[in-house]
mmCIF file of C-alpha atoms in Angstrom:
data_model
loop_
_atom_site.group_PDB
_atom_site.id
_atom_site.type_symbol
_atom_site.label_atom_id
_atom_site.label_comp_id
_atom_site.label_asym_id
_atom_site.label_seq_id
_atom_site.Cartn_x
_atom_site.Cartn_y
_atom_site.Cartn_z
ATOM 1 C CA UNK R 1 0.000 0.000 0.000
ATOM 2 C CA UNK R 2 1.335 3.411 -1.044
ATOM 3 C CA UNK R 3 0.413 4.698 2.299
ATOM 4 C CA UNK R 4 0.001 3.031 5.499
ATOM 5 C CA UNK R 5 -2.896 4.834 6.856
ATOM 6 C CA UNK R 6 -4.404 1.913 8.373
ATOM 7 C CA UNK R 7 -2.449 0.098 10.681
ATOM 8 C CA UNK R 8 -3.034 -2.110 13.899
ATOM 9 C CA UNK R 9 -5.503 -0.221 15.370
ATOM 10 C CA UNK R 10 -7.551 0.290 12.588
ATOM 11 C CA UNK R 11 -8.155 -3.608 11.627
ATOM 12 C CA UNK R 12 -11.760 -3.703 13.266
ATOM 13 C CA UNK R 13 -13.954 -0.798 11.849
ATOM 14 C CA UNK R 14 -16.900 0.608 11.948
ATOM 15 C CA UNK R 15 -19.154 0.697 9.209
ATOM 16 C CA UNK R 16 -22.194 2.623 8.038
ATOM 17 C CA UNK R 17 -25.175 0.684 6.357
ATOM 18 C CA UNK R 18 -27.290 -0.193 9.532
ATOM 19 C CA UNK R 19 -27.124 3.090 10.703
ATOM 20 C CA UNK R 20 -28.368 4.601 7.294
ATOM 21 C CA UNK R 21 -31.320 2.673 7.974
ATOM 22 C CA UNK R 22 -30.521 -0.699 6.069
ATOM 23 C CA UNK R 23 -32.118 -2.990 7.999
ATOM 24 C CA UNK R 24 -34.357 -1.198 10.350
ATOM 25 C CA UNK R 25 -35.349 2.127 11.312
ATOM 26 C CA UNK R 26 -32.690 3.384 13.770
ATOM 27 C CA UNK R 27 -32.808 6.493 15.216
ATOM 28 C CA UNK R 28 -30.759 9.315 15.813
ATOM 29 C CA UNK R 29 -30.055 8.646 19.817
ATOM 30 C CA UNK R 30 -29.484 4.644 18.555
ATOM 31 C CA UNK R 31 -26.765 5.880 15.951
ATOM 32 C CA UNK R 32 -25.012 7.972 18.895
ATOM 33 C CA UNK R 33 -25.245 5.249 20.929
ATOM 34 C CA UNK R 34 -23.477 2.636 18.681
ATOM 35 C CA UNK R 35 -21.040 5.515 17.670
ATOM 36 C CA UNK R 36 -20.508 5.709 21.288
ATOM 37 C CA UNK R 37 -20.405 2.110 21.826
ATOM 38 C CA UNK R 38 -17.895 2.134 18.898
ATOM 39 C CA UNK R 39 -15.174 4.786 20.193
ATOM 40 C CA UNK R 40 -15.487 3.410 23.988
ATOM 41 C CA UNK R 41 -14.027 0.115 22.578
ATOM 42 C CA UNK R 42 -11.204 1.678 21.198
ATOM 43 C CA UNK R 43 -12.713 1.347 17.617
ATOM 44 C CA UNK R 44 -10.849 4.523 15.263
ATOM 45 C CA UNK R 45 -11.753 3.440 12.119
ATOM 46 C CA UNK R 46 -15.480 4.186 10.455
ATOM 47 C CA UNK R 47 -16.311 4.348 6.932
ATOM 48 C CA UNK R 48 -19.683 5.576 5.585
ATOM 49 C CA UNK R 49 -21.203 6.909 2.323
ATOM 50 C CA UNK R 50 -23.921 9.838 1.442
ATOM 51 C CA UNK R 51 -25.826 6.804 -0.144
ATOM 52 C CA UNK R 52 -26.598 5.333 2.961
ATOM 53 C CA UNK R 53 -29.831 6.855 3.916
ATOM 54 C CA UNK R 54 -29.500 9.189 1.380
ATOM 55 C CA UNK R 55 -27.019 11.565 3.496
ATOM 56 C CA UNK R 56 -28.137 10.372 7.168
ATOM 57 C CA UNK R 57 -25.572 7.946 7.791
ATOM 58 C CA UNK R 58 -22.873 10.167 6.729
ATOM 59 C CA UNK R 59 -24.607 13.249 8.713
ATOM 60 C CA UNK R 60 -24.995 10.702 12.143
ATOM 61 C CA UNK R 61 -20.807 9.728 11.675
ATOM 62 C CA UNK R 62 -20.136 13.493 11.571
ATOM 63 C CA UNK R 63 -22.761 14.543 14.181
ATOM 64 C CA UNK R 64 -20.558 12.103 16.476
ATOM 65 C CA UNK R 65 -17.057 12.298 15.175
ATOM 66 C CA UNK R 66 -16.661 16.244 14.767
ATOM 67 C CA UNK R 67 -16.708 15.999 18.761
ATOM 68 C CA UNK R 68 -13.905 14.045 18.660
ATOM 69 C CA UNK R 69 -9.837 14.690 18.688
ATOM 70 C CA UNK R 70 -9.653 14.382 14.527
ATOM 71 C CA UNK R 71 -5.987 13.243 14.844
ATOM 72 C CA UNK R 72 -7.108 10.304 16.612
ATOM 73 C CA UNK R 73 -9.353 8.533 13.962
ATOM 74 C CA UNK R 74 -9.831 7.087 10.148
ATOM 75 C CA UNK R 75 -12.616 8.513 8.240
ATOM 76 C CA UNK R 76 -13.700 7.271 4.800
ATOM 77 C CA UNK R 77 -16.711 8.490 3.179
ATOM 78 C CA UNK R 78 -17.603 7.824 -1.039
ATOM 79 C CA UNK R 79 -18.743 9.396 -4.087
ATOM 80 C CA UNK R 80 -19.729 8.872 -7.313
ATOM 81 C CA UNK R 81 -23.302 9.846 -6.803
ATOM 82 C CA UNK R 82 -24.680 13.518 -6.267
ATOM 83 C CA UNK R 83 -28.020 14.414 -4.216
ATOM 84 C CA UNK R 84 -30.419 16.750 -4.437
ATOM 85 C CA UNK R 85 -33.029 17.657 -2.038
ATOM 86 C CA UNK R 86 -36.690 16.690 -3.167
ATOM 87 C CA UNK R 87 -39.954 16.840 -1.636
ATOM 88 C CA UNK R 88 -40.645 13.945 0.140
ATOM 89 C CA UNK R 89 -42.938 12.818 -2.537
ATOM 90 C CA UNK R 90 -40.108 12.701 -4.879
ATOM 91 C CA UNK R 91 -37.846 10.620 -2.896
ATOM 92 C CA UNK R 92 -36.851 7.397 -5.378
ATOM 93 C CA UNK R 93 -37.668 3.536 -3.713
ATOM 94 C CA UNK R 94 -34.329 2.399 -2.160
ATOM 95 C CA UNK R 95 -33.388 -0.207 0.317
ATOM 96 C CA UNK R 96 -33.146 2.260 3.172
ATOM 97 C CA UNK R 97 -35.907 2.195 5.534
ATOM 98 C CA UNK R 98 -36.087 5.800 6.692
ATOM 99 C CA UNK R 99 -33.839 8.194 3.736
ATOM 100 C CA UNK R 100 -33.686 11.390 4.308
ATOM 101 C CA UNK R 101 -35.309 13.268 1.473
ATOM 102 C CA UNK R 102 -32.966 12.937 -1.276
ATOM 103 C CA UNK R 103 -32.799 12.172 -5.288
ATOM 104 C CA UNK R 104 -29.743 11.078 -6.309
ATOM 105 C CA UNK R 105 -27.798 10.693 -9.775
ATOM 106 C CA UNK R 106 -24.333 8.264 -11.075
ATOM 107 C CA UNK R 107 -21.447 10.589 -12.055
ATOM 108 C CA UNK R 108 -17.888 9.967 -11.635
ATOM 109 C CA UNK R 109 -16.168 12.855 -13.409
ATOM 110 C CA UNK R 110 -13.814 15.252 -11.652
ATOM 111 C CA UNK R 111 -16.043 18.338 -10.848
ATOM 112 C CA UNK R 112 -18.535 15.498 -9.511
ATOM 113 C CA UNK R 113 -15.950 14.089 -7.416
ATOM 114 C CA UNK R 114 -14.598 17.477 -5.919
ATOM 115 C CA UNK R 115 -18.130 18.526 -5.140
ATOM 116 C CA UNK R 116 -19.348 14.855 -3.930
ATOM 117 C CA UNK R 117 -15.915 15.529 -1.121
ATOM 118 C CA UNK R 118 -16.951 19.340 -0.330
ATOM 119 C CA UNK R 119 -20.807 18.334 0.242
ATOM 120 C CA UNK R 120 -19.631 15.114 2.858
ATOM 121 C CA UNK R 121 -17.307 17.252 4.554
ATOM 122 C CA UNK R 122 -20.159 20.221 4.990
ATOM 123 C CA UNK R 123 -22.521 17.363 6.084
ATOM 124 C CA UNK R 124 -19.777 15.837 8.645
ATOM 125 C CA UNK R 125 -18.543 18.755 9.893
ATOM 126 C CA UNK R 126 -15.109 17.693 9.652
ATOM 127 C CA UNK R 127 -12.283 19.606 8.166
ATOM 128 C CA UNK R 128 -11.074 16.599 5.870
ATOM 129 C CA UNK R 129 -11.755 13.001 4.899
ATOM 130 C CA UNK R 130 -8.966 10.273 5.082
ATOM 131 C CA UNK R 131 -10.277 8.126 2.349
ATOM 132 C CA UNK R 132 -12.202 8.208 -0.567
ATOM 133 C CA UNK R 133 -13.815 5.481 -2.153
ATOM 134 C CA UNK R 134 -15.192 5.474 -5.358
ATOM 135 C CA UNK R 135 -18.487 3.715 -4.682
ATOM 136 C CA UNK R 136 -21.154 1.560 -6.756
ATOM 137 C CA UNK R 137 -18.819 1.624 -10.145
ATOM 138 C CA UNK R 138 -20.143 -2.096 -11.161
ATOM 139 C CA UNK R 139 -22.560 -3.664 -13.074
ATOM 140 C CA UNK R 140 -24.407 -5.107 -10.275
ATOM 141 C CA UNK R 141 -25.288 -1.032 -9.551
ATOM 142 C CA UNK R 142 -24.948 0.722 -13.007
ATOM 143 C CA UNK R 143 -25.708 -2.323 -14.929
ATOM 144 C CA UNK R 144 -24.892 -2.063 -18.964
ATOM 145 C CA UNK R 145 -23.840 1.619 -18.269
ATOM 146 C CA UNK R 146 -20.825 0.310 -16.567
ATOM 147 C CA UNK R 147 -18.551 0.698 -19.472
ATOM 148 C CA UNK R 148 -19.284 4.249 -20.103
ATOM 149 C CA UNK R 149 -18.668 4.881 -16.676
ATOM 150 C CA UNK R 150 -15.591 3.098 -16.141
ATOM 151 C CA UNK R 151 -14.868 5.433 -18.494
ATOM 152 C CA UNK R 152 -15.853 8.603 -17.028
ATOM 153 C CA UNK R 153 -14.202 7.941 -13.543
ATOM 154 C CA UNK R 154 -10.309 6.976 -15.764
ATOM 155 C CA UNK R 155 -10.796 10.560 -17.079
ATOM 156 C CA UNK R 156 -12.437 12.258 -14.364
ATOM 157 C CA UNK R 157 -12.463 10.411 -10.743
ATOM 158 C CA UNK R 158 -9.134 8.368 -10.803
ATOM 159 C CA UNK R 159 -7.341 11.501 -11.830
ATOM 160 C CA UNK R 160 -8.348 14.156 -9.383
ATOM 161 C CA UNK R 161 -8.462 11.418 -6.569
ATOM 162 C CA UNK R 162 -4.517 11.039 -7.752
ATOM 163 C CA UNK R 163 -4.454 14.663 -7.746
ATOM 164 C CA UNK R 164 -5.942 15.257 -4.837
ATOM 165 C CA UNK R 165 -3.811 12.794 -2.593
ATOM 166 C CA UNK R 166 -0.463 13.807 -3.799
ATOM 167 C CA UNK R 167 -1.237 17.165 -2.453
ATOM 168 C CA UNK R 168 -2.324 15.588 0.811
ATOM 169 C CA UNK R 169 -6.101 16.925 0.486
ATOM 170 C CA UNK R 170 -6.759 12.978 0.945
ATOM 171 C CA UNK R 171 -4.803 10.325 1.851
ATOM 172 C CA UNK R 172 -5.507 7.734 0.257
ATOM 173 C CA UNK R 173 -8.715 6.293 -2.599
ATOM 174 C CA UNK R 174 -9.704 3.472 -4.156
ATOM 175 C CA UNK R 175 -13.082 1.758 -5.101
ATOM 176 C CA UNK R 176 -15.571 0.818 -3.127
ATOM 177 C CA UNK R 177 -17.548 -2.207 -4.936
ATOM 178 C CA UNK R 178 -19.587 -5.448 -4.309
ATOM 179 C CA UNK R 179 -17.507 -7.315 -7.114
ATOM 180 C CA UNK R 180 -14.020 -7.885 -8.433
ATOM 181 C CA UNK R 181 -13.908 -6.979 -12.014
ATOM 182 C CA UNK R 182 -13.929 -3.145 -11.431
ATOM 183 C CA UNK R 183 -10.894 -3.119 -8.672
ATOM 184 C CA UNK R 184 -9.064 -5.155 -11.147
ATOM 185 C CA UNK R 185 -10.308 -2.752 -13.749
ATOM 186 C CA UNK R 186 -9.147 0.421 -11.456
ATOM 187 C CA UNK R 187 -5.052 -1.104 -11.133
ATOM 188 C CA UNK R 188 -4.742 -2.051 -14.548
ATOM 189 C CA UNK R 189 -5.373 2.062 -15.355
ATOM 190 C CA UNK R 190 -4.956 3.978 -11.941
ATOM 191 C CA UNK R 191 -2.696 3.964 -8.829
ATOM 192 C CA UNK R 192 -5.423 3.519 -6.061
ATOM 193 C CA UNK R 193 -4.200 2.404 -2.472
ATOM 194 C CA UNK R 194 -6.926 0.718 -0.603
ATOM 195 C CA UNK R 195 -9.925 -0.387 -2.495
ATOM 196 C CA UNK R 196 -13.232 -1.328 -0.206
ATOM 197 C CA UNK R 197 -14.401 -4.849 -1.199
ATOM 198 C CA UNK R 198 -17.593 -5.828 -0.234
ATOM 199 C CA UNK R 199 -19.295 -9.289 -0.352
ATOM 200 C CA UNK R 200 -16.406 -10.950 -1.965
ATOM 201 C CA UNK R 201 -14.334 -12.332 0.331
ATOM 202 C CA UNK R 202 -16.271 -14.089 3.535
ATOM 203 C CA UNK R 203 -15.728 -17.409 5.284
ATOM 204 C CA UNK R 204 -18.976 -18.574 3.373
ATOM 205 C CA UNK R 205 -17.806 -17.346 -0.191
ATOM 206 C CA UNK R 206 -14.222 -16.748 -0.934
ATOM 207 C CA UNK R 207 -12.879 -18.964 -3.924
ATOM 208 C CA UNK R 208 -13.182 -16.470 -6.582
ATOM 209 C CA UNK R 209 -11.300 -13.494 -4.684
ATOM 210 C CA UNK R 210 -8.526 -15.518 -3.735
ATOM 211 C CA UNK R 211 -8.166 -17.076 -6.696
ATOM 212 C CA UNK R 212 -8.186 -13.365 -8.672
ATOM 213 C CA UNK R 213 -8.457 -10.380 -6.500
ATOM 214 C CA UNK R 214 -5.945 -11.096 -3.659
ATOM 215 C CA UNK R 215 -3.412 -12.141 -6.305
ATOM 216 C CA UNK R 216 -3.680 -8.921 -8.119
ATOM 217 C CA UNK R 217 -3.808 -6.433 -5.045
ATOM 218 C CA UNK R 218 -0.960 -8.094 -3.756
ATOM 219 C CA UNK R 219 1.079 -7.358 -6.762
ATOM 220 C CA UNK R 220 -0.003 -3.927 -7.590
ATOM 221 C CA UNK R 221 0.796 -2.899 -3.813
ATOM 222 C CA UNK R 222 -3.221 -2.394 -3.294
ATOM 223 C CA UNK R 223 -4.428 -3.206 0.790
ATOM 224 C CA UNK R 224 -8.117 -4.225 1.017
ATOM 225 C CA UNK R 225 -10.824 -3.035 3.515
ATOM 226 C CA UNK R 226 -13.746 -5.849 3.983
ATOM 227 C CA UNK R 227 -17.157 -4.511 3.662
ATOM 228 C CA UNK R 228 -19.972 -7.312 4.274
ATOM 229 C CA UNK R 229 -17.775 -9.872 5.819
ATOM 230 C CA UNK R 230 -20.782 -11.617 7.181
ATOM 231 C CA UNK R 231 -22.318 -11.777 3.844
ATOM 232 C CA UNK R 232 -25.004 -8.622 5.564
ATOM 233 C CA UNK R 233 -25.975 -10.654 8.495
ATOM 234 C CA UNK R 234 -26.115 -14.309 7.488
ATOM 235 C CA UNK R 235 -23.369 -15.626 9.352
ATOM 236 C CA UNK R 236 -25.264 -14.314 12.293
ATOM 237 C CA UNK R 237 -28.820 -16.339 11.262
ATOM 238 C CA UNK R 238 -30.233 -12.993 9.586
ATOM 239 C CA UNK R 239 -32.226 -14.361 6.533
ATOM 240 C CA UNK R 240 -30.596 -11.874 4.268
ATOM 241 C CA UNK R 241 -27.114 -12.527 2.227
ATOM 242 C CA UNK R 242 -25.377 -9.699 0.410
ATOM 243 C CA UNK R 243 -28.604 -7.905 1.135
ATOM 244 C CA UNK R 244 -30.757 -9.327 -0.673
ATOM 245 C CA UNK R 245 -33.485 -11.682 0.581
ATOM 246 C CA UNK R 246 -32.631 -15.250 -1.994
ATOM 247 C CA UNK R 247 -30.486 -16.525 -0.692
ATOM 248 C CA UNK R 248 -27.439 -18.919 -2.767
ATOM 249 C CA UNK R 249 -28.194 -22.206 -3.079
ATOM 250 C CA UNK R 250 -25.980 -24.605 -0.910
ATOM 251 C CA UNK R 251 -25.405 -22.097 1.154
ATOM 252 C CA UNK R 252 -27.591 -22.806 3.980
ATOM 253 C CA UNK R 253 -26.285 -25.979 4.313
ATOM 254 C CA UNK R 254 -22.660 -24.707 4.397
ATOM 255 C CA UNK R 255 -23.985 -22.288 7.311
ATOM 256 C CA UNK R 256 -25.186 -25.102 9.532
ATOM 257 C CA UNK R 257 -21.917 -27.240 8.721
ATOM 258 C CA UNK R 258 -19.953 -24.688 9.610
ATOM 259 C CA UNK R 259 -21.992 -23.723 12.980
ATOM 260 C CA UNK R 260 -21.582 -27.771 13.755
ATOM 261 C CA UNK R 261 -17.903 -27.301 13.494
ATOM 262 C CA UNK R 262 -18.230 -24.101 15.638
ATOM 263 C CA UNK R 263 -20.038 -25.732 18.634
ATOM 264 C CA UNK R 264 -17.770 -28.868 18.767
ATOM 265 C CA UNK R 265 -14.981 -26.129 19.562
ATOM 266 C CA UNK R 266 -17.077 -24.439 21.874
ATOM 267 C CA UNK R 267 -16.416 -21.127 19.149
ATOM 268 C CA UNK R 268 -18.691 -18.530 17.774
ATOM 269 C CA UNK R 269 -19.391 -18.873 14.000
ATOM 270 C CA UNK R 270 -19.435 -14.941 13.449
ATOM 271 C CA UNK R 271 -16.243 -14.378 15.567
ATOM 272 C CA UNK R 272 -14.515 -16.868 13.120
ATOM 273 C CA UNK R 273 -16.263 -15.196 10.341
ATOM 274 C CA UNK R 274 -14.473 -12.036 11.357
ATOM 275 C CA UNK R 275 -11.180 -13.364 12.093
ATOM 276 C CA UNK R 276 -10.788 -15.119 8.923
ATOM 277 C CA UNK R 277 -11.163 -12.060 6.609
ATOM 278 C CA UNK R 278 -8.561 -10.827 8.547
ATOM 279 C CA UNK R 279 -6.101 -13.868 7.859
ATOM 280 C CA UNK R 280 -5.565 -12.449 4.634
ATOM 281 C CA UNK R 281 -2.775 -10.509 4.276
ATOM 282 C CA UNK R 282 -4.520 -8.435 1.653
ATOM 283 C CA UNK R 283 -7.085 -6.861 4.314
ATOM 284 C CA UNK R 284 -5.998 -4.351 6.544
ATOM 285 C CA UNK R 285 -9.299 -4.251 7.886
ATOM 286 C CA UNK R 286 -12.788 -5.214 8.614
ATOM 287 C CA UNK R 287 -15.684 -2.487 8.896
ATOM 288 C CA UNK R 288 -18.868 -4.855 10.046
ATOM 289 C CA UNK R 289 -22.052 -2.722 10.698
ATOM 290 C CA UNK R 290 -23.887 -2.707 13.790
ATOM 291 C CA UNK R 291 -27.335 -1.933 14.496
ATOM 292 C CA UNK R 292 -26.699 -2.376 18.202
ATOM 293 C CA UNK R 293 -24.284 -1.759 20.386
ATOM 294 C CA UNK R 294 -23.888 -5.227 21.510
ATOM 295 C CA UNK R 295 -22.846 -5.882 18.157
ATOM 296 C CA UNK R 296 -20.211 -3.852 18.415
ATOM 297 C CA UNK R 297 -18.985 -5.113 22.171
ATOM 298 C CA UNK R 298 -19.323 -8.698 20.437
ATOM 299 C CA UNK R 299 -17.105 -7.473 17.415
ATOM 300 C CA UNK R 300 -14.492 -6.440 19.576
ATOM 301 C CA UNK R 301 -14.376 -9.738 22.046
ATOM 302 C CA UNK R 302 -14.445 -11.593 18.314
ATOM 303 C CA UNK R 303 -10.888 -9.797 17.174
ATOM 304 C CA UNK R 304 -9.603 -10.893 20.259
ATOM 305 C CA UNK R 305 -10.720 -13.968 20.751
ATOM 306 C CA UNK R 306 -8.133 -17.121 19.893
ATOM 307 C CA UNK R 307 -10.206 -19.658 17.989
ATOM 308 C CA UNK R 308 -8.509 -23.301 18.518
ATOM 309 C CA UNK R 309 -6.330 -24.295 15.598
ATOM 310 C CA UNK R 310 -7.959 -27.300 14.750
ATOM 311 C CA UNK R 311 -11.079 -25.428 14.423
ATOM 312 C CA UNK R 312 -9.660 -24.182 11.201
ATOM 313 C CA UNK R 313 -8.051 -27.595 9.791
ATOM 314 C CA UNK R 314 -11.554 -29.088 10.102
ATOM 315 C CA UNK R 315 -13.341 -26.377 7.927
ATOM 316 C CA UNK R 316 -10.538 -26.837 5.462
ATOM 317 C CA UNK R 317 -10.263 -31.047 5.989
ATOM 318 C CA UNK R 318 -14.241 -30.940 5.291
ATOM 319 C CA UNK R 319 -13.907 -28.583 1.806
ATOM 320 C CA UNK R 320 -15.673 -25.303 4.173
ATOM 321 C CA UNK R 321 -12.396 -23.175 3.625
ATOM 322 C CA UNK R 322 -11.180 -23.127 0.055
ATOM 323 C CA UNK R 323 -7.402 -24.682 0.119
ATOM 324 C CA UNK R 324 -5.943 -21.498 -0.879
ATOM 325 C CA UNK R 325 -7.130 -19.003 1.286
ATOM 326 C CA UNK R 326 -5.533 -18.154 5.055
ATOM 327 C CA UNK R 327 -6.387 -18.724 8.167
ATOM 328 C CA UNK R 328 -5.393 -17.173 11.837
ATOM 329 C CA UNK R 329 -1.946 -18.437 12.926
ATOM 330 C CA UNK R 330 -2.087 -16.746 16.751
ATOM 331 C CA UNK R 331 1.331 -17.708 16.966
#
């Protein structure tokens, strides 16, 4: 990684879907309370987005964190969409459950960018952002008009992200995605440092990333940042994966084998979950949401928790962990 930004400290996260309203209504005085929650546990990494909640996540993280010491956190926020205040009647269907009253539009050029930065850090209330990832540039969000932007953000976003971290506006970028093609698409034309990967790399589902995206950070000097390590929930028994209700097929099946294996070690399923994302020397971190702030006590007991050793040579003896991929060596 061109800059080492993230270190020790930072490896357990904080991120921001649940508290834009993903899953469930929260409210303002539950968002302080996890953000509380969070920064009592020694927790001084948290990432959000002005998508989630169309602006309210990213407004909650800076309602909280602009009473903080900024020297003594991480902050990553996204762009590549722009919002516009609407009447409530105008607000588009999303997956939040309470938006604020925004409309919203794709751009990734370089006047989109630098505005996208200006309006998070008016929203926040904090004099700079760490990271910036460039957020939603796949097909699975843009669909067939992926192309034409992959080409907007190589003449606009990668450019003035560049730009804007050599002269230590930022300090680092990358993308911010829920596949693989369009971080490999990003090195093979760009210099990002850390790229946000989301729902690609999880103790339920990890051949594919190891196979091509670990390889090819690794070389081009890339770190990773997990996003969705529990696959939104369904580690934990939530009936959602990668938020969306169908769920894979097999992959129930793999759940309970894997919880089997769990209870024989007297070990907790999403505590493994959590400490095998960070195995891989690729990811510098993990950024699991939390819509409580048990969730984020139980996070923290989970990174420091040591999970016996032949826990993990039984997931990989019965074909649960792909051969390839690491696992925690607490020596």
């Amino acid at each position: 990684m061109k800059t080492d930004i993230l270190t020790e400290k930072h490896r357990l996260g904080l991120g921001g879907v649940a508290i834009g309203t993903a899953f469930e209504n929260i409210t303002d005085e539950q968002a302080f309370d996890i953000l509380q929650t969070a920064w009592d546990a020694g927790i001084r990494y948290y990432d959000t987005s002005p998508w989630y909640g169309l602006t309210k996540s990213e407004r909650r993280f800076g309602n909280f964190l602009k009473n903080q010491d900024r020297n003594d956190f991480v902050f990553s926020t996204k762009v590549g969409r722009l919002f516009t205040e609407v009447p409530e009647s105008e607000v588009p269907p999303t997956m939040w459950k309470n938006p604020l009253n925004y409309d919203f539009r794709h751009d990734y050029t370089a006047d989109a960018v630098k505005k996208s930065i200006e309006d998070s850090l008016k929203r926040t209330g904090l004099d700079h952002i760490d990271i910036v990832y460039i957020h939603d540039l796949s097909e699975d969000q843009v669909g067939d008009r992926y192309p034409y932007f992959l080409d907007q953000a190589k003449k606009g976003a990668f450019k003035v992200l560049s730009e804007l971290r050599d002269q230590g506006v930022i300090k680092a970028w990358g993308m911010g995605v829920n596949k693989i093609e369009p971080i490999l698409d990003c090195i093979e034309s760009a210099d990002p440092d850390i790229c946000l990967s989301a729902t690609q790399y999880s103790i339920l589902d990890h051949e594919d990333a190891a196979d091509r995206l670990l390889p090819a950070v690794k070389k081009a000097g890339v770190k990773l940042v997990s996003g969705a390590g529990y696959n939104s929930g369904y580690i934990a028994g939530r009936e959602r994966y990668n938020y969306k209700e169908v769920i894979p097929k097999g992959m129930e099946e793999k759940r309970e084998r894997m919880r089997k294996i769990a209870k024989k070690y007297d070990t907790d399923i999403v505590h493994a979950a959590l400490q095998f994302v960070l195995a891989a020397d690729e990811f510098a971190s993990i950024i699991p949401g939390a819509g409580k702030p048990e969730q984020v006590r139980d996070n923290v007991e989970g990174l420091n928790t040591v999970i016996p050793p032949d826990f993990w040579n039984e997931l990989k003896a019965e074909g649960l962990i792909y051969e390839k991929a690491q696992t925690p060596d607490y020596r």
